[in-house]
Short mmCIF file of C-alpha atoms in Angstrom, two decimals:
data_model
loop_
_atom_site.label_atom_id
_atom_site.label_comp_id
_atom_site.label_asym_id
_atom_site.label_seq_id
_atom_site.Cartn_x
_atom_site.Cartn_y
_atom_site.Cartn_z
CA UNK A 1 -139.94 -59.20 13.09
CA UNK A 2 -136.82 -60.12 11.66
CA UNK A 3 -134.03 -57.74 13.63
CA UNK A 4 -130.21 -58.60 13.04
CA UNK A 5 -127.91 -56.33 13.53
CA UNK A 6 -124.13 -55.67 12.28
CA UNK A 7 -122.20 -58.43 14.41
CA UNK A 8 -119.81 -57.24 16.85
CA UNK A 9 -117.78 -60.55 17.50
CA UNK A 10 -115.68 -61.46 14.72
CA UNK A 11 -116.00 -65.16 14.00
CA UNK A 12 -113.45 -67.39 15.74
CA UNK A 13 -110.71 -66.15 14.00
CA UNK A 14 -112.13 -67.68 11.11
CA UNK A 15 -114.20 -64.39 9.70
CA UNK A 16 -112.47 -61.34 7.59
CA UNK A 17 -110.08 -60.15 9.73
CA UNK A 18 -110.80 -56.60 9.78
CA UNK A 19 -113.19 -55.22 12.80
CA UNK A 20 -116.68 -54.55 11.75
CA UNK A 21 -116.91 -50.52 10.86
CA UNK A 22 -119.19 -48.21 12.23
CA UNK A 23 -122.94 -48.21 10.94
CA UNK A 24 -123.04 -46.89 8.11
CA UNK A 25 -127.31 -48.33 6.34
CA UNK A 26 -129.11 -48.51 8.97
CA UNK A 27 -132.60 -50.26 7.71
CA UNK A 28 -134.97 -50.00 10.29
CA UNK A 29 -138.36 -52.36 10.81
CA UNK A 30 -138.76 -52.17 6.67
CA UNK A 31 -141.92 -53.44 4.76
CA UNK A 32 -142.34 -52.91 1.35
CA UNK A 33 -145.33 -53.36 -0.52
CA UNK A 34 -146.32 -54.17 -4.17
CA UNK A 35 -149.81 -52.93 -4.36
CA UNK A 36 -150.87 -55.37 -1.59
CA UNK A 37 -148.11 -57.90 -1.70
CA UNK A 38 -145.58 -57.77 0.58
CA UNK A 39 -142.44 -58.15 -0.94
CA UNK A 40 -140.00 -57.18 2.15
CA UNK A 41 -141.25 -58.52 5.70
CA UNK A 42 -140.01 -55.97 8.63
CA UNK A 43 -136.36 -55.85 7.98
CA UNK A 44 -133.83 -54.86 10.37
CA UNK A 45 -130.24 -55.01 9.13
CA UNK A 46 -127.23 -52.53 10.15
CA UNK A 47 -124.67 -52.79 7.28
CA UNK A 48 -120.95 -51.09 7.63
CA UNK A 49 -118.73 -48.70 5.95
CA UNK A 50 -116.35 -49.96 3.49
CA UNK A 51 -117.05 -53.48 2.95
CA UNK A 52 -118.87 -55.23 1.02
CA UNK A 53 -122.08 -56.93 2.20
CA UNK A 54 -123.96 -59.88 -0.01
CA UNK A 55 -127.33 -60.20 -0.42
CA UNK A 56 -128.27 -63.60 -1.21
CA UNK A 57 -131.36 -66.33 -1.83
CA UNK A 58 -133.43 -67.49 -4.23
CA UNK A 59 -135.76 -65.69 -7.01
CA UNK A 60 -138.39 -63.62 -4.99
CA UNK A 61 -136.67 -63.23 -1.91
CA UNK A 62 -136.86 -59.87 -1.76
CA UNK A 63 -132.87 -58.96 -2.53
CA UNK A 64 -133.04 -57.23 -5.03
CA UNK A 65 -135.99 -55.07 -4.63
CA UNK A 66 -134.08 -54.46 -0.89
CA UNK A 67 -131.28 -53.34 -2.82
CA UNK A 68 -133.30 -50.86 -4.80
CA UNK A 69 -134.61 -49.59 -1.32
CA UNK A 70 -131.45 -48.02 -0.21
CA UNK A 71 -131.67 -45.69 -3.34
CA UNK A 72 -134.92 -45.16 -3.47
CA UNK A 73 -135.00 -46.59 -7.49
CA UNK A 74 -138.72 -48.18 -6.09
CA UNK A 75 -139.67 -45.18 -6.42
CA UNK A 76 -140.30 -45.09 -9.63
CA UNK A 77 -142.82 -47.73 -9.38
CA UNK A 78 -146.60 -46.69 -9.21
CA UNK A 79 -147.23 -49.29 -6.63
CA UNK A 80 -144.74 -49.53 -4.15
CA UNK A 81 -145.26 -48.43 -0.41
CA UNK A 82 -142.79 -48.31 1.72
CA UNK A 83 -143.01 -49.06 6.13
CA UNK A 84 -139.99 -48.83 7.92
CA UNK A 85 -136.71 -46.41 7.50
CA UNK A 86 -133.80 -46.51 5.84
CA UNK A 87 -130.82 -44.40 7.44
CA UNK A 88 -127.58 -43.55 5.60
CA UNK A 89 -125.15 -42.37 7.58
CA UNK A 90 -127.54 -41.34 10.21
CA UNK A 91 -130.16 -39.36 8.02
CA UNK A 92 -133.07 -41.11 6.43
CA UNK A 93 -133.42 -41.67 3.01
CA UNK A 94 -137.60 -41.59 3.09
CA UNK A 95 -137.21 -38.49 4.99
CA UNK A 96 -139.58 -35.50 3.31
CA UNK A 97 -136.62 -33.04 3.08
CA UNK A 98 -134.57 -35.53 1.00
CA UNK A 99 -133.78 -35.10 -2.73
CA UNK A 100 -133.53 -38.10 -4.09
CA UNK A 101 -131.46 -36.67 -7.13
CA UNK A 102 -128.73 -35.96 -4.56
CA UNK A 103 -129.43 -38.76 -2.55
CA UNK A 104 -128.44 -41.07 -5.95
CA UNK A 105 -125.38 -39.11 -6.47
CA UNK A 106 -124.09 -40.67 -3.04
CA UNK A 107 -125.85 -43.63 -3.68
CA UNK A 108 -124.63 -45.12 -7.30
CA UNK A 109 -125.63 -48.30 -8.57
CA UNK A 110 -124.29 -51.04 -11.66
CA UNK A 111 -127.03 -53.20 -13.33
CA UNK A 112 -126.29 -57.21 -14.09
CA UNK A 113 -127.06 -56.08 -17.92
CA UNK A 114 -124.65 -53.83 -19.00
CA UNK A 115 -126.23 -50.03 -19.67
CA UNK A 116 -123.51 -47.80 -21.32
CA UNK A 117 -124.95 -45.11 -22.96
CA UNK A 118 -124.41 -44.72 -27.17
CA UNK A 119 -121.66 -42.26 -26.90
CA UNK A 120 -117.73 -42.31 -26.32
CA UNK A 121 -115.90 -44.18 -23.46
CA UNK A 122 -115.15 -40.93 -22.47
CA UNK A 123 -118.46 -39.65 -22.25
CA UNK A 124 -119.75 -41.94 -20.91
CA UNK A 125 -117.96 -41.28 -17.52
CA UNK A 126 -118.12 -37.44 -17.93
CA UNK A 127 -121.89 -37.44 -18.34
CA UNK A 128 -122.61 -37.62 -14.54
CA UNK A 129 -119.64 -35.22 -13.93
CA UNK A 130 -120.96 -32.84 -16.38
CA UNK A 131 -124.30 -33.57 -15.09
CA UNK A 132 -123.48 -32.16 -11.67
CA UNK A 133 -122.46 -29.54 -13.05
CA UNK A 134 -118.22 -29.75 -13.03
CA UNK A 135 -117.54 -28.02 -16.72
CA UNK A 136 -113.70 -27.88 -16.44
CA UNK A 137 -111.76 -29.56 -18.90
CA UNK A 138 -108.96 -31.22 -17.69
CA UNK A 139 -111.01 -32.13 -14.14
CA UNK A 140 -112.94 -33.70 -16.19
CA UNK A 141 -110.25 -35.51 -17.83
CA UNK A 142 -108.28 -35.63 -14.22
CA UNK A 143 -111.80 -37.20 -13.35
CA UNK A 144 -112.63 -39.75 -15.89
CA UNK A 145 -108.62 -41.29 -16.36
CA UNK A 146 -109.03 -41.80 -11.84
CA UNK A 147 -112.30 -43.24 -12.76
CA UNK A 148 -111.21 -45.67 -15.66
CA UNK A 149 -107.76 -46.91 -13.57
CA UNK A 150 -109.93 -47.11 -10.70
CA UNK A 151 -112.64 -49.59 -12.46
CA UNK A 152 -109.09 -51.51 -13.80
CA UNK A 153 -110.31 -50.51 -17.57
CA UNK A 154 -107.81 -47.18 -17.99
CA UNK A 155 -104.65 -49.77 -19.61
CA UNK A 156 -107.38 -50.90 -21.96
CA UNK A 157 -109.16 -48.19 -23.20
CA UNK A 158 -106.68 -44.97 -23.22
CA UNK A 159 -105.84 -45.06 -26.47
CA UNK A 160 -109.61 -45.33 -27.80
CA UNK A 161 -110.97 -42.71 -25.44
CA UNK A 162 -113.59 -41.56 -27.56
CA UNK A 163 -114.59 -44.38 -29.64
CA UNK A 164 -118.38 -45.87 -29.09
CA UNK A 165 -118.77 -47.51 -26.15
CA UNK A 166 -120.77 -50.47 -27.78
CA UNK A 167 -117.67 -51.47 -29.13
CA UNK A 168 -116.13 -52.34 -25.89
CA UNK A 169 -116.83 -56.97 -24.47
CA UNK A 170 -119.94 -57.73 -21.87
CA UNK A 171 -117.04 -57.25 -19.16
CA UNK A 172 -115.14 -53.78 -20.76
CA UNK A 173 -118.87 -52.50 -20.79
CA UNK A 174 -119.73 -54.07 -17.31
CA UNK A 175 -116.11 -52.22 -15.63
CA UNK A 176 -116.69 -48.82 -17.86
CA UNK A 177 -120.50 -49.09 -16.43
CA UNK A 178 -118.74 -49.16 -12.77
CA UNK A 179 -116.26 -46.27 -13.83
CA UNK A 180 -119.37 -44.01 -14.58
CA UNK A 181 -121.09 -45.56 -11.05
CA UNK A 182 -117.92 -44.13 -9.31
CA UNK A 183 -116.69 -40.82 -11.50
CA UNK A 184 -119.43 -38.60 -9.03
CA UNK A 185 -117.94 -40.39 -6.01
CA UNK A 186 -120.64 -41.89 -4.76
CA UNK A 187 -120.30 -43.22 -1.24
CA UNK A 188 -122.53 -46.66 -2.17
CA UNK A 189 -122.14 -48.42 -4.90
CA UNK A 190 -125.38 -51.01 -5.56
CA UNK A 191 -124.83 -54.00 -7.52
CA UNK A 192 -127.20 -56.09 -8.88
CA UNK A 193 -125.72 -58.88 -10.57
CA UNK A 194 -123.19 -57.08 -11.81
CA UNK A 195 -121.32 -60.58 -13.23
CA UNK A 196 -124.34 -63.11 -13.91
CA UNK A 197 -123.86 -61.99 -17.84
CA UNK A 198 -120.31 -62.33 -18.24
CA UNK A 199 -118.16 -65.00 -18.87
CA UNK A 200 -115.59 -66.73 -15.82
CA UNK A 201 -112.80 -64.18 -16.64
CA UNK A 202 -114.72 -61.35 -16.91
CA UNK A 203 -116.32 -62.09 -13.67
CA UNK A 204 -112.86 -62.42 -12.27
CA UNK A 205 -111.71 -59.17 -13.04
CA UNK A 206 -115.46 -57.53 -11.77
CA UNK A 207 -114.11 -59.86 -8.52
CA UNK A 208 -110.89 -58.42 -8.19
CA UNK A 209 -112.23 -55.08 -8.90
CA UNK A 210 -114.95 -55.00 -6.32
CA UNK A 211 -112.41 -56.27 -3.71
CA UNK A 212 -110.19 -52.79 -4.69
CA UNK A 213 -113.31 -50.52 -5.05
CA UNK A 214 -113.97 -51.27 -0.85
CA UNK A 215 -110.94 -49.94 -0.09
CA UNK A 216 -112.85 -46.20 -0.88
CA UNK A 217 -116.76 -47.22 -1.01
CA UNK A 218 -119.32 -49.01 0.70
CA UNK A 219 -120.67 -52.13 -1.32
CA UNK A 220 -123.58 -53.36 -1.36
CA UNK A 221 -123.68 -56.68 -3.70
CA UNK A 222 -126.87 -59.12 -4.96
CA UNK A 223 -125.56 -62.19 -6.25
CA UNK A 224 -127.15 -65.75 -7.21
CA UNK A 225 -123.83 -66.82 -7.00
CA UNK A 226 -123.08 -67.97 -3.68
CA UNK A 227 -119.14 -68.56 -4.15
CA UNK A 228 -119.33 -64.85 -5.78
CA UNK A 229 -120.23 -64.11 -2.39
CA UNK A 230 -117.66 -65.95 -0.13
CA UNK A 231 -115.05 -64.65 -2.16
CA UNK A 232 -115.77 -60.88 -2.35
CA UNK A 233 -117.88 -60.33 0.12
CA UNK A 234 -116.74 -59.63 4.03
CA UNK A 235 -120.55 -59.96 5.59
CA UNK A 236 -123.81 -61.46 3.85
CA UNK A 237 -127.19 -61.82 4.16
CA UNK A 238 -129.38 -64.43 3.45
CA UNK A 239 -133.35 -63.25 2.39
CA UNK A 240 -135.82 -65.85 2.51
CA UNK A 241 -139.75 -64.87 0.56
CA UNK A 242 -139.33 -61.06 2.01
CA UNK A 243 -137.61 -62.12 5.44
CA UNK A 244 -134.45 -61.37 6.10
CA UNK A 245 -133.14 -64.63 7.69
CA UNK A 246 -129.80 -64.61 8.77
CA UNK A 247 -126.81 -61.71 8.30
CA UNK A 248 -123.68 -62.52 9.55
CA UNK A 249 -119.92 -62.48 8.62
CA UNK A 250 -119.52 -64.18 4.96
CA UNK A 251 -117.41 -67.01 6.22
CA UNK A 252 -119.45 -67.50 9.19
CA UNK A 253 -122.29 -67.94 6.73
CA UNK A 254 -121.09 -71.00 4.22
CA UNK A 255 -119.33 -72.49 7.09
CA UNK A 256 -121.75 -72.37 9.91
CA UNK A 257 -124.84 -70.52 9.33
CA UNK A 258 -127.23 -70.41 12.33
CA UNK A 259 -130.29 -71.00 10.56
CA UNK A 260 -131.27 -74.11 9.16
CA UNK A 261 -132.90 -72.08 5.95
CA UNK A 262 -129.75 -70.71 5.33
CA UNK A 263 -127.72 -74.47 5.76
CA UNK A 264 -130.33 -75.75 3.51
CA UNK A 265 -129.74 -72.88 0.65
CA UNK A 266 -126.17 -72.45 0.73
CA UNK A 267 -126.07 -76.37 0.53
CA UNK A 268 -128.63 -76.11 -2.40
CA UNK A 269 -131.14 -78.08 -0.55
CA UNK A 270 -133.86 -76.07 -1.79
CA UNK A 271 -133.86 -72.69 -3.66
CA UNK B 1 -104.67 -55.47 -10.19
CA UNK B 2 -103.75 -57.82 -6.98
CA UNK B 3 -105.70 -60.80 -7.12
CA UNK B 4 -107.24 -61.49 -3.65
CA UNK B 5 -107.57 -65.07 -3.71
CA UNK B 6 -104.07 -65.62 -4.59
CA UNK B 7 -103.25 -63.80 -1.87
CA UNK B 8 -105.22 -65.44 0.27
CA UNK B 9 -103.23 -68.66 -1.29
CA UNK B 10 -99.79 -66.86 -0.52
CA UNK B 11 -101.07 -66.17 2.85
CA UNK B 12 -101.75 -70.02 3.42
CA UNK B 13 -98.08 -70.99 2.18
CA UNK B 14 -96.73 -68.62 4.59
CA UNK B 15 -98.55 -70.19 7.81
CA UNK B 16 -97.14 -73.36 6.57
CA UNK B 17 -93.30 -72.22 6.33
CA UNK B 18 -93.88 -70.75 10.29
CA UNK B 19 -95.78 -73.70 11.08
CA UNK B 20 -92.79 -76.15 9.74
CA UNK B 21 -90.48 -74.10 11.19
CA UNK B 22 -91.47 -74.23 14.17
CA UNK B 23 -91.92 -78.27 14.16
CA UNK B 24 -87.92 -78.68 12.31
CA UNK B 25 -87.04 -76.33 15.70
CA UNK B 26 -89.03 -78.70 17.79
CA UNK B 27 -87.39 -81.85 16.68
CA UNK B 28 -83.68 -79.85 16.54
CA UNK B 29 -84.20 -79.35 20.42
CA UNK B 30 -85.61 -82.25 21.48
CA UNK B 31 -83.06 -84.19 20.03
CA UNK B 32 -80.25 -82.17 21.53
CA UNK B 33 -82.37 -82.36 24.74
CA UNK B 34 -82.51 -86.33 24.58
CA UNK B 35 -78.70 -86.46 23.31
CA UNK B 36 -77.13 -83.64 25.91
CA UNK B 37 -79.68 -84.78 28.61
CA UNK B 38 -80.80 -80.74 28.98
CA UNK B 39 -83.74 -81.51 31.15
CA UNK B 40 -85.07 -77.72 30.93
CA UNK B 41 -84.89 -77.20 27.47
CA UNK B 42 -86.65 -81.08 27.19
CA UNK B 43 -89.14 -79.21 29.05
CA UNK B 44 -89.37 -76.55 26.70
CA UNK B 45 -90.05 -78.36 23.82
CA UNK B 46 -92.62 -80.09 25.49
CA UNK B 47 -94.67 -76.43 26.50
CA UNK B 48 -93.87 -74.90 23.09
CA UNK B 49 -96.37 -78.07 21.02
CA UNK B 50 -99.13 -75.89 21.92
CA UNK B 51 -97.73 -73.12 19.36
CA UNK B 52 -97.81 -75.97 16.58
CA UNK B 53 -101.25 -77.39 17.42
CA UNK B 54 -102.71 -73.50 17.55
CA UNK B 55 -100.90 -73.61 13.31
CA UNK B 56 -102.88 -76.29 12.59
CA UNK B 57 -106.16 -74.72 13.54
CA UNK B 58 -105.33 -72.06 12.26
CA UNK B 59 -104.19 -73.74 8.76
CA UNK B 60 -107.61 -75.34 8.82
CA UNK B 61 -109.51 -72.43 9.24
CA UNK B 62 -108.17 -70.51 6.70
CA UNK B 63 -108.51 -73.38 3.98
CA UNK B 64 -111.72 -73.48 4.93
CA UNK B 65 -112.45 -70.25 4.49
CA UNK B 66 -110.56 -70.53 1.48
CA UNK B 67 -112.57 -73.93 0.29
CA UNK B 68 -115.73 -71.73 0.48
CA UNK B 69 -114.55 -69.81 -2.38
CA UNK B 70 -114.78 -72.66 -4.85
CA UNK B 71 -110.85 -72.76 -5.93
CA UNK B 72 -110.30 -75.22 -8.42
CA UNK B 73 -107.59 -77.23 -10.12
CA UNK B 74 -103.74 -76.67 -9.48
CA UNK B 75 -105.40 -73.76 -6.37
CA UNK B 76 -108.24 -76.70 -4.95
CA UNK B 77 -105.01 -79.29 -4.89
CA UNK B 78 -102.68 -76.47 -3.29
CA UNK B 79 -105.52 -76.21 -0.11
CA UNK B 80 -106.76 -79.74 0.62
CA UNK B 81 -102.73 -80.64 0.61
CA UNK B 82 -101.78 -77.67 2.70
CA UNK B 83 -104.49 -78.96 4.92
CA UNK B 84 -103.04 -82.49 4.89
CA UNK B 85 -98.88 -81.24 5.06
CA UNK B 86 -100.33 -78.49 8.64
CA UNK B 87 -101.46 -82.04 10.11
CA UNK B 88 -97.95 -83.90 9.17
CA UNK B 89 -96.20 -81.04 10.80
CA UNK B 90 -98.50 -81.28 13.58
CA UNK B 91 -97.40 -84.71 13.95
CA UNK B 92 -93.92 -84.03 13.95
CA UNK B 93 -94.89 -82.03 16.57
CA UNK B 94 -96.15 -84.31 18.95
CA UNK B 95 -92.95 -86.73 17.97
CA UNK B 96 -90.14 -83.88 19.20
CA UNK B 97 -92.99 -83.60 22.28
CA UNK B 98 -92.13 -87.63 22.71
CA UNK B 99 -88.64 -87.08 22.20
CA UNK B 100 -88.55 -84.61 24.82
CA UNK B 101 -90.57 -86.45 27.37
CA UNK B 102 -87.95 -89.40 27.18
CA UNK B 103 -85.64 -86.74 26.85
CA UNK B 104 -86.91 -85.50 30.11
CA UNK B 105 -86.16 -89.05 31.96
CA UNK B 106 -83.60 -89.97 30.33
CA UNK B 107 -81.51 -86.81 32.01
CA UNK B 108 -82.82 -87.90 35.02
CA UNK B 109 -81.34 -91.46 35.42
CA UNK B 110 -77.67 -92.68 34.67
CA UNK B 111 -76.57 -92.57 30.99
CA UNK B 112 -76.78 -96.04 29.15
CA UNK B 113 -73.08 -96.64 28.44
CA UNK B 114 -74.27 -97.82 24.64
CA UNK B 115 -73.11 -95.73 21.27
CA UNK B 116 -75.83 -95.44 19.20
CA UNK B 117 -76.21 -93.51 16.25
CA UNK B 118 -79.36 -91.61 16.77
CA UNK B 119 -78.01 -87.86 15.34
CA UNK B 120 -77.21 -89.47 12.20
CA UNK B 121 -81.26 -90.84 12.47
CA UNK B 122 -82.47 -87.70 13.27
CA UNK B 123 -80.64 -85.39 10.83
CA UNK B 124 -81.55 -87.91 8.40
CA UNK B 125 -85.03 -87.55 9.36
CA UNK B 126 -85.18 -84.03 9.46
CA UNK B 127 -83.46 -83.21 6.14
CA UNK B 128 -86.57 -84.88 4.80
CA UNK B 129 -88.38 -82.81 6.45
CA UNK B 130 -86.81 -79.95 4.98
CA UNK B 131 -86.68 -81.58 1.46
CA UNK B 132 -90.27 -81.91 1.87
CA UNK B 133 -91.02 -78.18 2.36
CA UNK B 134 -88.77 -77.45 -0.62
CA UNK B 135 -90.33 -79.42 -2.79
CA UNK B 136 -93.58 -78.29 -1.62
CA UNK B 137 -92.86 -74.49 -1.48
CA UNK B 138 -91.26 -74.89 -4.99
CA UNK B 139 -93.25 -77.19 -6.11
CA UNK B 140 -91.14 -79.57 -6.91
CA UNK B 141 -92.72 -83.11 -7.81
CA UNK B 142 -89.15 -84.71 -8.63
CA UNK B 143 -87.21 -83.29 -5.63
CA UNK B 144 -90.63 -85.28 -3.78
CA UNK B 145 -90.94 -88.14 -6.12
CA UNK B 146 -86.75 -88.44 -4.48
CA UNK B 147 -86.94 -88.36 -0.85
CA UNK B 148 -89.84 -90.94 -0.50
CA UNK B 149 -87.57 -94.12 -0.85
CA UNK B 150 -85.39 -92.82 1.83
CA UNK B 151 -87.32 -93.27 4.22
CA UNK B 152 -86.69 -96.85 4.03
CA UNK B 153 -82.77 -96.00 5.38
CA UNK B 154 -84.26 -94.04 8.04
CA UNK B 155 -86.53 -97.48 8.99
CA UNK B 156 -83.60 -99.49 9.03
CA UNK B 157 -81.46 -97.05 10.97
CA UNK B 158 -85.01 -97.18 13.85
CA UNK B 159 -84.40 -100.96 13.05
CA UNK B 160 -80.72 -101.35 14.23
CA UNK B 161 -81.12 -99.07 16.83
CA UNK B 162 -83.86 -101.59 18.25
CA UNK B 163 -81.89 -104.56 17.97
CA UNK B 164 -78.81 -102.61 19.38
CA UNK B 165 -80.94 -101.45 22.64
CA UNK B 166 -82.69 -105.71 23.26
CA UNK B 167 -79.17 -106.86 22.55
CA UNK B 168 -78.12 -104.32 25.56
CA UNK B 169 -81.07 -104.99 27.57
CA UNK B 170 -80.57 -108.68 28.04
CA UNK B 171 -76.69 -108.39 28.97
CA UNK B 172 -77.99 -105.24 31.56
CA UNK B 173 -81.35 -106.24 32.69
CA UNK B 174 -81.13 -103.16 35.34
CA UNK B 175 -81.02 -100.82 32.40
CA UNK B 176 -84.63 -101.95 30.49
CA UNK B 177 -86.74 -99.12 31.72
CA UNK B 178 -84.06 -96.52 29.79
CA UNK B 179 -83.04 -98.44 26.86
CA UNK B 180 -87.21 -98.52 26.20
CA UNK B 181 -87.30 -94.28 26.07
CA UNK B 182 -84.33 -94.72 23.75
CA UNK B 183 -86.37 -96.88 21.81
CA UNK B 184 -89.62 -94.79 22.15
CA UNK B 185 -87.43 -91.89 21.23
CA UNK B 186 -85.70 -93.51 18.13
CA UNK B 187 -89.37 -95.12 17.10
CA UNK B 188 -90.65 -91.32 17.41
CA UNK B 189 -87.73 -90.56 15.06
CA UNK B 190 -88.60 -92.58 12.48
CA UNK B 191 -92.36 -91.80 12.14
CA UNK B 192 -90.95 -88.41 11.71
CA UNK B 193 -89.63 -89.48 8.47
CA UNK B 194 -92.59 -91.56 7.97
CA UNK B 195 -94.35 -88.51 7.95
CA UNK B 196 -91.49 -86.57 5.52
CA UNK B 197 -92.84 -88.72 3.18
CA UNK B 198 -96.34 -88.26 3.73
CA UNK B 199 -95.76 -84.73 2.84
CA UNK B 200 -93.79 -85.78 -0.07
CA UNK B 201 -96.42 -87.76 -1.29
CA UNK B 202 -98.84 -84.80 -0.94
CA UNK B 203 -96.59 -82.99 -3.53
CA UNK B 204 -96.48 -85.36 -5.93
CA UNK B 205 -100.63 -84.77 -5.91
CA UNK B 206 -99.92 -80.99 -6.00
CA UNK B 207 -97.92 -81.52 -8.52
CA UNK B 208 -99.22 -84.00 -10.58
CA UNK B 209 -102.70 -84.64 -9.87
CA UNK B 210 -101.80 -88.42 -8.94
CA UNK B 211 -102.29 -89.93 -5.60
CA UNK B 212 -99.18 -92.40 -5.10
CA UNK B 213 -99.96 -93.16 -1.62
CA UNK B 214 -100.61 -97.08 -0.84
CA UNK B 215 -99.57 -98.41 -4.63
CA UNK B 216 -100.24 -101.75 -3.03
CA UNK B 217 -104.05 -101.23 -2.40
CA UNK B 218 -104.04 -99.38 -5.72
CA UNK B 219 -102.83 -102.48 -7.22
CA UNK B 220 -105.39 -105.01 -5.31
CA UNK B 221 -108.47 -102.49 -6.60
CA UNK B 222 -111.13 -100.06 -5.43
CA UNK B 223 -112.26 -100.33 -2.28
CA UNK B 224 -115.89 -102.87 -1.77
CA UNK B 225 -118.72 -100.08 -1.74
#
């Protein structure tokens, strides 16, 4: 069984200065099966609130699968079966009384490929708000502006809010998707390789944005880019073939990992 | 939007400046203790060396974390140069400690009746340290290059003081132990100027991406593989 808890002790001053926040996302003995195949093997880990946690590991290690467990996106796949529990703020999100729509409002998601709706920039951000019952125009406008400001896109689009979102660059589209995700004020934002299809400049903007957003949101990000994990995350979890191998302060993972497999992966010896 | 990596670099620069300020104070006070025969001040300088050592450890930790974020080009040079600058500052602190140790011993003995230009040498060495750090802060390659030849002036002064002390020892064998303390202190001041020169060379590398150390070795060709 792989059971790793949020480290309580700062890493000899090399780690992030902020102490780990209170447990927020508790993953307990979680296993996931695609049919007969076990993709996640008894994973236990606790993630903090308003910090960035990176999931790293080679392709097929289960990091995206685990990410999708956090807002029950895997429910959409028929052959998936899950054992164990995922608690957010102390409540099991796989409990019988859980409203999945409400859960996904609390736990937003941004994908590898930006996926704006074929609507205006404004409507993309307002969409979720309308869906959740916001009708007042000035309230909508204020929320759209706030989300675009927070996603560092406002200055670039404020004069063309009613133009098609599909006319934006790839990096802008991805920031729009982040604006859309944060418009409904989720507590958690899941990001599945949000910058892997972007050029270095657009990637840098997304990374800066993530560092700003963690003041208000808890962020869990899957990335193949280890330097990106080092730049933006406070904690890093390393996965290998469905197992959580190591979880610690990011600085510790990238300077002195405890497990040989982690060392081998971050130094490029396998993966 | 703030650039968080730049903020990390700024924090590193600030830490180096704090360390530099400590190291300069240590050199100043050690020379003061030596010249004014201040036993208590000499002891204090030795105790404070731990603080400078701690700075070196902290700067290395900050730099290593920054290196994990894969800085490139001038940012990469800045982080690696910062580590070398802090190492040189730590050595400057060690030299100040050596001077303070000799100052402590000399303060307990009768003074040697000889007129040594230690103040001038200390002034030259400290000015080199200060200007090397200014060049680092302002990324002023020209200032760093201008500084490097001044090390020879300090070397010459050290040699002069050494000769004066050698003559004095021959003439006054009872002062040999005390004169040896002065020789060590003078050598430490000369080493401080060497470290300032090292920092200046690093500043040139930072600004120009050009390694100007050891020109003779370079002229001789690459090291055997």
